[in-house]
Amino acid sequence: MSQAFVPVRCRRARPALFLAPAASLLLLFFLAPIVIDVGIAFTNMGESLKVTAWTLKNFDRILGADRMIPLILLTTFLYVTATLFFFNVGLGVVLAITTTAVSDRLGALFRGIWILPRMSPAVIYALLWIWVVDSSPQGLLNQVVTGIFGLAPLNLRNDHPLLVIILANGFVGASFAMVVLTSTIRSIPEHLFHAARVDGASEWSVLRFVVLPSLKGPVWFITIYQALSLLVTFEYILLITNGGPVYDSTTYALYVYRRAFEGGHYAYGAALAIALMLFGVCFTLLQWRLFGDGMNRTRPRIEVL
Amino acid sequence: MAQIAFEQVSKSWGETEVLRPMDLSIANGECVAILGPSGCGKSTTLFLLAGLYAPTSGKVLFDGHVVNGVDARDRNVGIVFQSYALYPHMTVRANIGFPLRFQKVDKDDLSRRVVEAANLVQIDEFLDRKPAELSGGQQQRVALARALVKQPNILLLDEPLSNLDATLRMSMRAEIRAIQRRLGMTTLIVTHDQIEAMTMADRIICMSRGAVAQIGTPDELYRRPADTFVAGFIGSPPITLLEGDAKGETLHIGTGAMTLTASTAGRITLGLRPEDLRLGAPGQGGLPARVVTVEPLGREVLYGVETAIGRLHVLAMAGDAVPPAGEPAAVQIDAAHSLLFDAGGRRIPNLNIRP
């Protein structure tokens, strides 16, 4: 009799035990910083790290007083959409399709080359870009422009900083979609290609009717995932243009960083970060709404009692 | 409608020869099954016909014209794949209509032909569903409709029934055969299932290890198999093959002996089908035996009996009076249907055992 009750106790205890490691990490590195950030946002913490008053001034500043905000938002929008459309999704799709169409060995070689920038340290990658677009005649691009075409040297970092950060991030970003979509294309059953050919489809029609439809799901996932990651990361921008000249290539996340750590306005930076976080949460909820959260949830493979 | 021929067609992947040079001729409107165990090259043969694989050597001919250089999309063949290979994101209607997209068919004509094809295989009520919403049997019908809609010269079926349950398999077998007869298409069915091959095909190509073992009607393959492979592959329950030594007209097998109708010498294999043996009480004549195993199959019962020439399988009707397991019995052999094979496994024609 008494033994019959033992499993009931186990049933309650074990899920908590299973979740404990992940939950504690989540608490320590995700939830605690959010709470602290929200706390700081309502203070007047400055360079001295001293808090003397609770205030709503930081939010006033975001919503009106800060003249930089509209420019920063426009820059961020242009940067994210252009990088996403042309590189992180567009180039990724093209690379996945072309590298799976050629022989396996050649395809693997090209994919290897495209993954290199992701593998190399950000500082080295950024330094290479700085050299490529350097305004002196010794810059790689200027050697081509002046040496081969005989034109005046370009100063892209000064004249078109947004273009430079889009290119630099795009060349790294394309490899993510390339890897994901390559495996998607590989997992299309061979019989479907055979069937399409027997049905009379040309190479182009096979691409349109067999390959592209299968990419739809993964492309949506990549779009949302990469949009969020482009919104919050700024290390290449920081290293290549430092957001400049002035604020011309400063995206929202970098603006948060510059306000907080360059200007020493920690409280204002914290308030700006809350807005970014809210946007991210809304975006994720929208994604759930559109595609259901089923894509992130499957039945467990084992049953925990 | 087309007549098909292979002239010394072979296929290799690198060093591996999956199909040895093969000759083949299939008449217009004929239904032929390619039968063999997995890995014998039967699907390769089908894909060579469809133009999905290019032959390593030899010629593929349709109506006497070499089609080696003709792309799959220009051969006008219809295939039903084992996995059905339906386009998952398209409705049944779009799937069936897909081959017509690439022909100059106007819209009205296209939708009319799609409905016709769907009617033919009785899936017209599912036209607006996606393949994932259909059962295996329904998907199979969609695949058949897609293969038929463009009115192909040749219909190729790759293990068409292997993913269906037993009852459905039986009805589809008859249905596919009826459709094939009605449309009169030259048809090839690849299968590893001998019942499927024997019931659906006019002729069977039995393959083993990348080569043709025998081509013939179902009855020829059953009654006059070319070698021990075909004899063993065709027939269920399978034939019993017993190896022995022949000296003159006597064939020594195990501790027993049989008498041959002609004298020969060397290693000889005797083949006895379970249905050509009769089990009776001892003293009624025949080979003394002892019943070892009893396997009821419903209408029939399969007995395993131990005799001087080795273990034999005997098929008897369920109601027949048969000695129970462990009891002595006697086996009578229908000598006219006995098969004898030489040392290389080839059947020796006009040789039997004496009753």
XYZ file of C-alpha atoms in Angstrom:
660
model
C 0.000 0.000 0.000
C 2.521 2.566 1.104
C 4.720 1.884 -1.906
C 1.917 2.880 -4.251
C 2.290 6.524 -3.172
C 6.003 6.800 -3.944
C 5.661 7.438 -7.701
C 3.285 10.327 -6.995
C 5.971 12.146 -5.032
C 8.515 11.476 -7.769
C 6.193 12.890 -10.352
C 6.163 16.271 -8.632
C 9.821 16.453 -7.755
C 11.495 15.481 -10.997
C 10.401 18.140 -13.522
C 11.751 20.811 -11.175
C 15.006 18.904 -10.931
C 15.262 18.557 -14.698
C 14.621 22.247 -15.247
C 16.847 23.503 -12.437
C 20.130 24.013 -14.370
C 18.504 25.804 -17.282
C 16.206 27.782 -15.018
C 19.025 29.026 -12.804
C 21.064 30.151 -15.816
C 18.015 31.906 -17.208
C 17.455 33.652 -13.904
C 21.077 34.693 -13.493
C 21.891 35.893 -17.005
C 18.524 36.883 -18.486
C 15.998 37.822 -15.846
C 18.322 39.439 -13.283
C 19.919 41.833 -15.832
C 16.444 42.851 -17.044
C 15.337 43.662 -13.520
C 18.528 45.618 -12.854
C 18.226 47.439 -16.202
C 14.637 48.435 -15.494
C 15.697 49.622 -12.054
C 18.517 51.787 -13.398
C 16.245 53.253 -16.083
C 14.244 54.989 -13.384
C 17.297 56.633 -11.764
C 19.675 59.420 -12.652
C 22.795 57.201 -12.622
C 25.668 58.919 -14.412
C 29.384 58.498 -14.903
C 30.036 58.458 -11.173
C 27.594 55.509 -10.824
C 25.914 57.452 -7.990
C 22.137 57.332 -7.734
C 20.644 60.393 -6.062
C 17.037 60.355 -7.249
C 14.274 58.271 -8.826
C 13.067 59.921 -12.009
C 11.062 59.512 -15.228
C 13.295 62.030 -17.051
C 14.997 59.305 -19.142
C 11.703 58.275 -20.750
C 10.789 61.885 -21.449
C 14.055 62.171 -23.286
C 13.401 59.140 -25.475
C 9.893 60.223 -26.380
C 10.713 63.810 -27.321
C 13.716 65.630 -26.096
C 16.354 63.502 -27.830
C 16.612 64.853 -31.379
C 18.851 61.979 -32.437
C 16.187 59.292 -32.055
C 14.420 59.677 -35.472
C 17.747 59.552 -37.330
C 18.877 56.507 -35.341
C 15.610 54.696 -36.031
C 15.851 55.418 -39.761
C 19.461 54.201 -39.868
C 18.501 51.052 -37.971
C 15.568 50.366 -40.301
C 17.697 50.815 -43.442
C 20.545 48.755 -42.022
C 18.376 45.845 -40.864
C 16.116 45.619 -43.927
C 18.914 46.016 -46.490
C 21.237 43.528 -44.771
C 18.415 41.068 -44.294
C 16.932 41.326 -47.779
C 20.088 41.401 -49.871
C 22.456 39.298 -47.776
C 21.166 37.326 -44.796
C 18.245 35.951 -46.811
C 18.818 36.853 -50.470
C 22.464 35.909 -50.796
C 21.917 32.964 -48.427
C 19.234 31.494 -50.711
C 21.384 32.033 -53.803
C 24.408 30.422 -52.134
C 22.410 27.433 -50.888
C 20.889 26.822 -54.323
C 24.098 27.284 -56.298
C 26.354 25.284 -53.971
C 23.928 22.348 -53.974
C 23.603 22.487 -57.774
C 27.347 22.023 -58.445
C 29.344 18.939 -57.492
C 29.517 18.071 -53.799
C 33.203 18.853 -53.459
C 33.020 22.224 -55.212
C 29.888 23.136 -53.254
C 31.560 22.292 -49.953
C 34.601 24.386 -50.938
C 32.471 27.443 -51.691
C 30.434 27.036 -48.528
C 33.676 26.705 -46.573
C 34.921 29.988 -48.015
C 31.673 31.762 -47.185
C 31.762 30.512 -43.594
C 35.356 31.781 -43.060
C 34.395 35.320 -41.935
C 32.031 33.834 -39.330
C 34.855 31.650 -38.058
C 37.454 34.408 -37.868
C 37.627 36.774 -34.863
C 35.499 39.902 -35.271
C 38.488 42.198 -34.825
C 40.432 40.598 -37.680
C 37.408 40.617 -39.949
C 36.783 44.272 -39.115
C 40.442 45.182 -39.701
C 40.261 43.575 -43.157
C 37.226 45.691 -44.008
C 38.949 48.829 -42.745
C 41.839 48.025 -45.080
C 39.485 47.248 -48.010
C 37.654 50.581 -47.780
C 40.622 52.688 -46.559
C 40.533 56.173 -48.065
C 44.234 56.191 -48.979
C 45.353 54.899 -52.385
C 46.737 51.835 -50.518
C 43.216 50.631 -49.585
C 42.306 47.441 -51.486
C 39.276 48.993 -53.133
C 41.172 52.161 -54.033
C 44.006 50.136 -55.557
C 41.390 48.704 -57.938
C 39.557 52.000 -58.473
C 42.641 54.098 -59.114
C 44.966 51.463 -60.522
C 42.605 49.684 -62.923
C 39.870 52.235 -63.648
C 41.974 55.346 -63.171
C 39.326 57.052 -61.013
C 39.782 59.244 -57.963
C 40.183 57.291 -54.696
C 36.979 56.637 -52.745
C 36.357 57.277 -49.075
C 33.453 54.906 -48.456
C 33.766 54.933 -44.678
C 33.182 58.672 -44.695
C 30.809 59.075 -47.654
C 28.718 55.887 -47.470
C 29.208 54.461 -43.969
C 25.836 52.696 -43.999
C 26.785 50.839 -47.185
C 30.038 49.679 -45.573
C 28.360 48.262 -42.462
C 25.642 46.589 -44.555
C 28.277 44.907 -46.739
C 30.447 43.879 -43.785
C 27.539 42.390 -41.843
C 25.955 40.882 -44.943
C 29.025 38.903 -45.947
C 29.083 37.305 -42.497
C 25.328 36.977 -42.183
C 24.707 35.166 -45.473
C 26.434 32.024 -44.231
C 23.753 31.314 -41.618
C 20.969 31.057 -44.200
C 23.344 29.236 -46.533
C 23.990 26.468 -43.989
C 20.358 26.123 -42.885
C 18.965 26.185 -46.430
C 21.622 23.836 -47.792
C 20.459 21.191 -45.356
C 16.835 21.960 -46.268
C 17.568 21.429 -49.957
C 19.539 18.284 -49.170
C 16.584 16.865 -47.265
C 14.186 17.138 -50.225
C 13.605 13.507 -51.274
C 15.429 12.660 -54.505
C 12.250 11.114 -55.876
C 10.652 14.556 -56.018
C 13.363 15.766 -58.406
C 12.964 12.609 -60.462
C 9.186 13.004 -60.541
C 9.463 16.632 -61.623
C 11.839 15.763 -64.462
C 9.619 12.947 -65.688
C 6.647 15.317 -65.469
C 8.459 17.569 -67.938
C 9.842 20.287 -65.657
C 12.951 22.194 -66.778
C 15.784 22.958 -64.334
C 14.177 26.329 -63.745
C 10.762 24.784 -63.069
C 12.295 22.244 -60.687
C 13.784 25.183 -58.781
C 10.494 27.047 -58.774
C 8.101 24.192 -57.999
C 10.188 21.794 -55.911
C 13.086 23.646 -54.275
C 11.728 27.125 -53.497
C 8.443 25.989 -51.862
C 10.411 23.824 -49.449
C 12.508 26.844 -48.397
C 9.494 28.900 -47.337
C 9.392 27.791 -43.685
C 13.138 28.063 -43.034
C 13.306 31.453 -44.781
C 10.643 32.852 -42.436
C 12.542 31.543 -39.454
C 15.830 32.992 -40.733
C 14.209 36.351 -41.466
C 12.854 36.764 -37.946
C 15.835 35.309 -36.174
C 18.339 37.364 -38.141
C 16.262 40.539 -37.903
C 16.405 40.267 -34.114
C 20.108 39.515 -34.093
C 20.851 42.426 -36.460
C 18.870 44.703 -34.158
C 20.856 43.877 -31.060
C 24.428 43.229 -32.270
C 26.794 45.986 -33.270
C 30.367 44.735 -32.876
C 31.317 45.067 -36.571
C 29.796 48.536 -36.762
C 31.641 49.573 -33.625
C 34.938 48.231 -34.977
C 34.672 49.451 -38.575
C 32.990 52.872 -38.405
C 32.423 53.315 -34.664
C 28.955 54.516 -35.653
C 30.422 57.478 -37.470
C 31.018 59.826 -39.051
C 29.193 61.512 -36.165
C 26.035 59.350 -35.861
C 25.662 58.449 -39.567
C 26.088 54.687 -39.085
C 24.903 54.357 -35.515
C 22.149 51.784 -35.169
C 19.854 51.676 -32.179
C 21.827 49.053 -30.248
C 25.063 50.939 -30.843
C 23.344 54.165 -29.793
C 22.425 52.530 -26.476
C 26.067 51.535 -26.049
C 27.423 54.943 -27.010
C 25.052 56.822 -24.711
C 25.773 54.538 -21.773
C 29.457 53.783 -22.095
C 30.889 56.647 -24.168
C 28.709 59.406 -22.729
C 28.467 57.855 -19.274
C 24.672 58.264 -19.200
C 23.974 54.851 -17.720
C 20.416 55.570 -16.677
C 19.508 56.914 -20.118
C 21.187 53.898 -21.779
C 19.169 51.568 -19.545
C 15.943 53.305 -20.550
C 16.852 53.050 -24.262
C 17.590 49.341 -23.778
C 14.089 48.761 -22.364
C 12.568 50.060 -25.589
C 14.719 47.672 -27.634
C 13.721 44.823 -25.372
C 10.004 45.633 -25.670
C 10.351 45.747 -29.425
C 12.056 42.346 -29.410
C 9.316 40.823 -27.233
C 6.568 42.235 -29.503
C 8.359 40.943 -32.575
C 8.648 37.458 -31.081
C 5.002 37.433 -30.027
C 4.037 38.482 -33.539
C 6.081 35.594 -34.890
C 4.231 33.193 -32.586
C 0.964 34.686 -33.701
C 1.819 34.285 -37.367
C 3.402 30.843 -37.369
C 2.158 29.390 -34.098
C 4.574 28.320 -31.426
C 4.330 24.782 -32.795
C 7.598 25.251 -34.640
C 9.360 25.492 -31.302
C 7.417 22.756 -29.577
C 7.373 19.032 -30.230
C 6.236 16.072 -28.193
C 8.930 14.904 -25.795
C 10.930 11.904 -26.946
C 11.111 10.510 -23.446
C 8.582 10.808 -20.708
C 9.702 12.263 -17.399
C 7.686 10.811 -14.549
C 1.988 3.425 -76.815
C 5.445 2.229 -77.498
C 7.561 -0.786 -78.070
C 10.665 -0.894 -75.881
C 14.026 -2.534 -76.457
C 17.342 -2.687 -74.600
C 20.457 -3.567 -76.575
C 23.317 -4.543 -74.274
C 22.379 -1.797 -71.824
C 24.570 -1.638 -68.726
C 24.944 0.765 -65.811
C 27.889 1.312 -63.497
C 28.409 3.762 -60.662
C 32.170 4.237 -60.688
C 33.652 0.759 -60.306
C 30.398 -0.873 -59.244
C 28.431 -2.497 -62.034
C 24.800 -2.420 -60.932
C 23.409 -3.651 -64.236
C 25.282 -6.064 -66.475
C 24.754 -5.753 -70.254
C 21.111 -6.543 -70.764
C 18.917 -7.302 -73.767
C 15.219 -6.775 -73.538
C 12.234 -6.463 -75.790
C 8.784 -5.417 -74.670
C 5.863 -5.345 -77.087
C 3.459 -2.474 -77.510
C 0.740 -2.603 -74.850
C 2.393 -5.371 -72.908
C 2.476 -5.381 -69.105
C 5.792 -6.676 -67.830
C 6.982 -7.093 -64.256
C 10.617 -6.829 -63.222
C 10.950 -9.155 -60.271
C 13.918 -9.656 -58.000
C 15.286 -9.194 -54.496
C 16.394 -5.715 -53.400
C 19.641 -4.585 -54.974
C 19.242 -6.739 -58.103
C 19.122 -3.730 -60.437
C 15.402 -3.638 -61.126
C 14.871 -0.007 -60.155
C 17.998 0.930 -62.110
C 16.419 -0.674 -65.180
C 13.288 1.410 -64.652
C 15.237 4.661 -64.244
C 17.253 3.887 -67.376
C 13.977 3.562 -69.249
C 12.653 6.817 -67.814
C 15.825 8.674 -68.775
C 16.653 9.556 -65.171
C 19.861 7.522 -65.480
C 22.054 7.455 -68.575
C 23.257 3.966 -69.557
C 27.005 3.352 -69.232
C 26.882 1.377 -72.458
C 24.305 0.038 -74.905
C 21.175 1.446 -76.494
C 17.682 2.089 -75.205
C 15.133 2.052 -78.030
C 11.528 3.253 -78.129
C 9.701 2.093 -81.256
C 13.047 1.340 -82.855
C 14.506 4.809 -82.225
C 17.518 5.207 -79.947
C 16.515 7.465 -77.047
C 19.814 7.491 -75.126
C 20.225 11.235 -75.683
C 16.581 12.096 -75.039
C 15.950 13.813 -71.703
C 13.470 12.341 -69.222
C 11.045 15.202 -69.825
C 10.846 14.439 -73.548
C 10.326 10.683 -73.296
C 6.630 10.863 -72.415
C 6.778 8.250 -69.701
C 4.724 8.307 -66.521
C 6.177 6.991 -63.282
C 4.580 6.017 -59.998
C 7.342 6.060 -57.394
C 7.481 3.790 -54.381
C 7.284 6.825 -52.088
C 4.666 8.350 -54.459
C 6.811 11.530 -54.650
C 3.822 13.872 -54.516
C 4.643 17.587 -54.312
C 3.855 18.267 -50.639
C 2.912 21.951 -50.977
C 0.515 21.445 -53.896
C -3.106 20.308 -53.757
C -4.098 17.013 -55.327
C -5.470 18.998 -58.283
C -2.150 20.810 -58.793
C -0.209 17.581 -58.376
C -2.194 15.784 -61.054
C -2.136 18.809 -63.338
C 1.606 19.390 -62.894
C 2.774 17.409 -65.978
C 0.280 19.342 -68.158
C 1.804 22.702 -67.147
C 4.726 21.913 -69.386
C 2.637 20.941 -72.387
C 0.698 23.397 -74.455
C -2.644 22.574 -72.871
C -5.207 25.361 -72.445
C -6.776 25.963 -69.040
C -10.179 24.366 -69.649
C -8.629 21.338 -71.240
C -6.186 21.036 -68.337
C -8.843 21.040 -65.623
C -11.002 18.642 -67.628
C -8.136 16.179 -68.004
C -7.230 16.458 -64.309
C -10.815 15.589 -63.342
C -10.840 12.726 -65.859
C -7.642 11.263 -64.435
C -8.942 11.716 -60.884
C -12.179 9.953 -61.842
C -10.248 7.089 -63.354
C -8.535 6.333 -60.040
C -11.543 7.436 -57.931
C -10.019 10.322 -55.998
C -12.137 13.125 -57.492
C -13.556 13.999 -54.050
C -10.091 14.855 -52.668
C -8.953 17.255 -55.410
C -8.525 20.231 -53.078
C -6.627 18.458 -50.324
C -2.885 18.383 -49.753
C -1.063 15.027 -50.004
C -0.369 15.016 -46.245
C -4.128 14.942 -45.625
C -4.552 11.703 -47.585
C -4.064 8.080 -46.590
C -1.344 5.980 -48.199
C -3.803 4.355 -50.576
C -5.222 7.703 -51.669
C -1.747 9.147 -52.196
C -0.964 6.165 -54.347
C -4.014 6.887 -56.489
C -2.949 10.528 -56.867
C 0.497 9.380 -57.992
C -1.151 7.070 -60.527
C -3.402 9.859 -61.801
C -0.403 12.174 -62.185
C 1.410 9.507 -64.191
C -1.638 8.886 -66.408
C -2.812 12.458 -66.987
C -0.336 13.225 -69.747
C -1.318 10.052 -71.596
C 2.176 8.588 -71.528
C 3.489 6.106 -74.065
C 4.958 4.058 -71.256
C 3.815 3.650 -67.666
C 6.457 2.730 -65.090
C 5.502 1.588 -61.612
C 8.240 1.343 -58.991
C 7.082 -0.962 -56.169
C 3.637 0.628 -56.475
C 1.902 -1.447 -53.829
C 4.619 -2.063 -51.255
C 3.441 0.696 -48.891
C -0.178 -0.462 -48.826
C -1.814 -2.907 -46.440
C -2.612 -6.423 -47.631
C -6.316 -5.930 -48.446
C -5.762 -2.682 -50.308
C -2.871 -4.245 -52.185
C -5.133 -6.946 -53.554
C -7.791 -4.534 -54.826
C -5.227 -2.069 -56.258
C -3.501 -4.912 -58.051
C -6.673 -5.703 -59.968
C -7.536 -2.047 -60.447
C -4.168 -1.044 -61.897
C -4.256 -4.047 -64.191
C -7.767 -3.116 -65.370
C -6.749 0.492 -66.075
C -3.650 -0.684 -67.912
C -5.716 -3.011 -70.091
C -8.276 -0.307 -70.809
C -5.683 2.299 -71.833
C -3.453 -0.287 -73.504
C -0.246 1.343 -72.291
C 3.080 -0.456 -72.375
C 3.660 -0.934 -68.655
C 6.575 -1.983 -66.497
C 6.105 -2.869 -62.852
C 9.108 -3.188 -60.593
C 8.421 -5.401 -57.622
C 10.024 -7.785 -55.169
C 6.671 -9.451 -54.567
C 6.168 -12.527 -56.727
C 2.392 -12.542 -56.229
C 2.240 -8.958 -57.514
C 4.371 -9.878 -60.517
C 2.466 -13.048 -61.325
C -1.001 -11.542 -61.003
C -0.374 -8.260 -62.814
C 2.049 -9.055 -65.603
C 1.854 -10.756 -68.988
C 5.526 -11.566 -68.691
C 8.029 -11.458 -65.866
C 11.673 -10.455 -66.033
C 13.323 -12.159 -63.095
C 16.568 -10.429 -62.114
C 19.427 -11.374 -59.839
C 22.596 -9.402 -59.046
C 22.350 -6.972 -61.938
C 21.530 -9.552 -64.591
C 18.441 -11.123 -66.097
C 17.917 -14.616 -64.705
C 14.894 -15.438 -66.837
C 12.213 -13.787 -68.948
C 8.928 -15.583 -69.409
C 5.254 -15.847 -68.595
C 4.347 -16.391 -64.935
C 3.605 -20.039 -65.711
C 6.924 -20.584 -67.480
C 8.833 -19.161 -64.544
C 6.916 -21.341 -62.150
C 6.944 -24.595 -64.101
C 10.175 -24.273 -66.065
C 12.528 -22.026 -64.066
C 15.851 -21.426 -65.808
C 17.906 -21.997 -62.687
C 17.816 -22.599 -58.949
C 17.557 -18.822 -58.264
C 14.311 -18.447 -60.209
C 13.000 -21.733 -58.828
C 13.704 -20.535 -55.289
C 12.368 -17.009 -55.826
C 9.061 -17.982 -57.452
C 6.537 -20.001 -55.523
C 5.153 -19.667 -52.045
C 5.755 -21.575 -49.831
C 9.177 -21.906 -51.498
C 10.484 -24.922 -53.352
C 12.687 -27.435 -51.522
C 16.109 -27.781 -53.158
C 18.116 -30.916 -52.325
C 21.669 -31.448 -53.536
C 22.838 -34.940 -54.530
C 25.215 -36.972 -56.656
C 24.101 -38.641 -59.858
C 25.574 -41.892 -61.101
C 23.836 -43.244 -64.181
C 20.125 -43.224 -63.514
C 20.487 -43.072 -59.747
C 20.521 -39.788 -57.808
C 21.942 -40.158 -54.290
C 20.657 -37.549 -51.860
C 21.470 -37.784 -48.152
C 21.032 -41.420 -47.166
C 18.376 -42.038 -49.821
C 18.219 -42.269 -53.574
C 15.875 -41.400 -56.441
C 15.721 -42.853 -59.931
C 16.143 -40.508 -62.888
C 14.411 -40.760 -66.269
C 17.774 -40.546 -68.061
C 21.339 -41.215 -67.041
C 23.620 -38.358 -66.056
C 26.566 -37.709 -63.711
C 27.908 -35.156 -61.233
C 26.320 -32.774 -58.723
C 22.589 -32.537 -59.342
C 20.048 -30.489 -57.424
C 16.519 -31.801 -57.086
C 13.710 -29.247 -56.723
C 10.358 -30.291 -55.244
C 7.507 -27.832 -54.769
C 5.410 -28.326 -51.586
C 2.225 -28.448 -53.662
C 3.550 -31.331 -55.804
C 3.974 -33.623 -52.781
C 1.277 -35.605 -50.998
C 1.404 -36.799 -47.425
C -0.284 -40.085 -46.532
C -0.250 -42.902 -44.024
C 2.713 -45.310 -44.199
C 2.152 -48.341 -46.355
C 0.350 -46.404 -49.112
C 3.593 -46.290 -51.100
C 6.022 -43.404 -51.488
C 8.957 -42.195 -49.454
C 8.890 -43.159 -45.755
C 8.722 -39.958 -43.713
C 8.090 -38.522 -40.268
C 6.098 -35.333 -39.682
C 8.268 -32.775 -37.848
C 6.465 -29.434 -38.117
C 2.863 -28.410 -38.778
C 2.100 -24.820 -39.917
C -1.598 -24.076 -40.490
C -2.052 -21.430 -43.228
C -5.839 -21.321 -43.079
C -7.077 -23.101 -46.181
C -3.901 -25.169 -46.339
C -1.435 -26.684 -43.917
C 2.336 -26.721 -44.499
C 4.048 -29.816 -43.127
C 7.758 -30.239 -42.586
C 8.680 -33.917 -42.939
C 11.978 -35.710 -42.435
C 12.877 -38.293 -45.088
C 15.941 -40.197 -46.190
C 16.663 -37.562 -48.876
C 16.314 -34.683 -46.397
C 13.721 -32.296 -44.982
C 10.769 -31.763 -47.360
C 7.872 -29.309 -47.226
C 4.441 -30.626 -48.107
C 1.371 -28.495 -48.695
C -1.932 -30.227 -47.874
C -5.529 -29.073 -47.705
C -6.638 -28.301 -44.171
C -9.245 -31.091 -44.079
C -6.981 -33.867 -45.393
C -6.342 -36.843 -43.142
C -2.657 -36.537 -42.285
C -0.659 -38.359 -39.609
C -0.003 -36.098 -36.589
C 3.435 -34.702 -35.731
C 5.971 -37.317 -34.676
C 4.116 -40.166 -36.379
C 5.488 -42.121 -39.311
C 4.042 -41.152 -42.689
C 4.785 -41.450 -46.396
C 5.383 -38.790 -49.061
C 4.198 -39.298 -52.625
C 5.988 -37.196 -55.219
C 4.392 -35.878 -58.403
C 7.426 -36.914 -60.433
C 6.341 -35.151 -63.629
C 6.677 -31.776 -61.878
C 10.065 -32.477 -60.307
C 12.870 -30.130 -61.375
C 16.517 -31.068 -61.790
C 19.430 -28.634 -61.968
C 23.049 -29.216 -62.994
C 26.159 -28.305 -60.972
C 25.972 -24.692 -62.244
C 22.366 -24.381 -61.073
C 20.859 -24.451 -64.624
C 17.745 -26.538 -65.073
C 18.216 -29.728 -67.109
C 15.277 -29.918 -69.524
C 13.530 -33.227 -70.188
C 14.925 -34.813 -67.048
C 12.679 -35.925 -64.190
C 12.726 -38.390 -61.413
C 10.761 -41.624 -61.832
C 7.651 -42.017 -59.720
